Amino acid sequence: MHIDPNIIKAKAGDPEAFIQLIQEIELPLYRTAKSIVNKDEDCADALQETMLKAFKSIHTLKEPAFFKTWIFRILINECNTMVKKNSRALPYGDLPDVPSTSKDYEKIELWDAVQQLEENLRIVILLHYLHDMPIRQISDILEISTVAVKTRLHRARKKLKHSTQINHEKGVTTW
């Protein structure tokens, strides 16, 4: 497994290397935060807190190869803390419309269907398909078993399939 030399440098205290690492994963971090918290300012706060905590504690990162897993876990924990603190539910109608460059998400109907999934299903779909993370890495980030990740992916795909079947019956093309 190739380890980015910037991870080693950042772990040793190089702030420029840390900035480079963050710039490389900024968009996936943003999309993940946006899928959990609704408001742009909450998303920005979660990202800022994540970067601050990661910068302060990168020296504690035991295995450089797991940097991405480590920082996504920090982000998801920050977002969940923010959601709990604000104690508000995300109404489906107010879910964010985040454009994607991925061909799988070009159609807005598919993005809307993904956004309407419950949070635990939406997160695994986004991490696996949008961010190309393997099941093991998602398991580590969410601190759940690989079986639980596979189950959530299966349930999410089933719901998405059902959602698209309903749209086809209504005459709406989704995929």
Phi, psi and omega in degrees: 000129180280129178253125179300125180299335178296331178294315179297315180296316181296319179298328179277358176107009180278108182293328179294320178295320178298315179300318179299317178300315182295318180299327180290332183242014183301313182295312176299322177297315180299312182299320179294314179298317182296331179284343181259312180258152188268315187278144179300321181293325175293320178298314179297319179297316180297317179295316180297314178298318180299312181295321179295312180297319180295317180297316182292331187243012182299332179297341179272353179299114185286318185236106182306330180296340182257023180305311183298316178300315182300312184287326176294323177297317178300314181299311182297319176297318178298314180297316179296321176298317180296317180297316179296318182296319179281347181036060177226149177267152177268109176291141184303323182294339182258008181293146185291151175255091183260116179291153181228151177270351181289134181299329180295341184243019182293326182275126184298329181297321179293316178300317179298319179297318178296316182294338180275353176293154174299154186305316183295330177279319181299317181299314182293324177296313181296314181295319184284310186268320182279322182256005176054038180271138176289159183304318180300318180293319177297319177303315179294316181298312184275353182056048175228167182288160176295328177297319179295321178297313180299320179297316179295320177298317179298312179297320180294315179297320179298316179293320178295320178297316178298317180298318181288328176295320178297316179295323177295321178296328178278354181089016180260127178272130183244320187250000000 
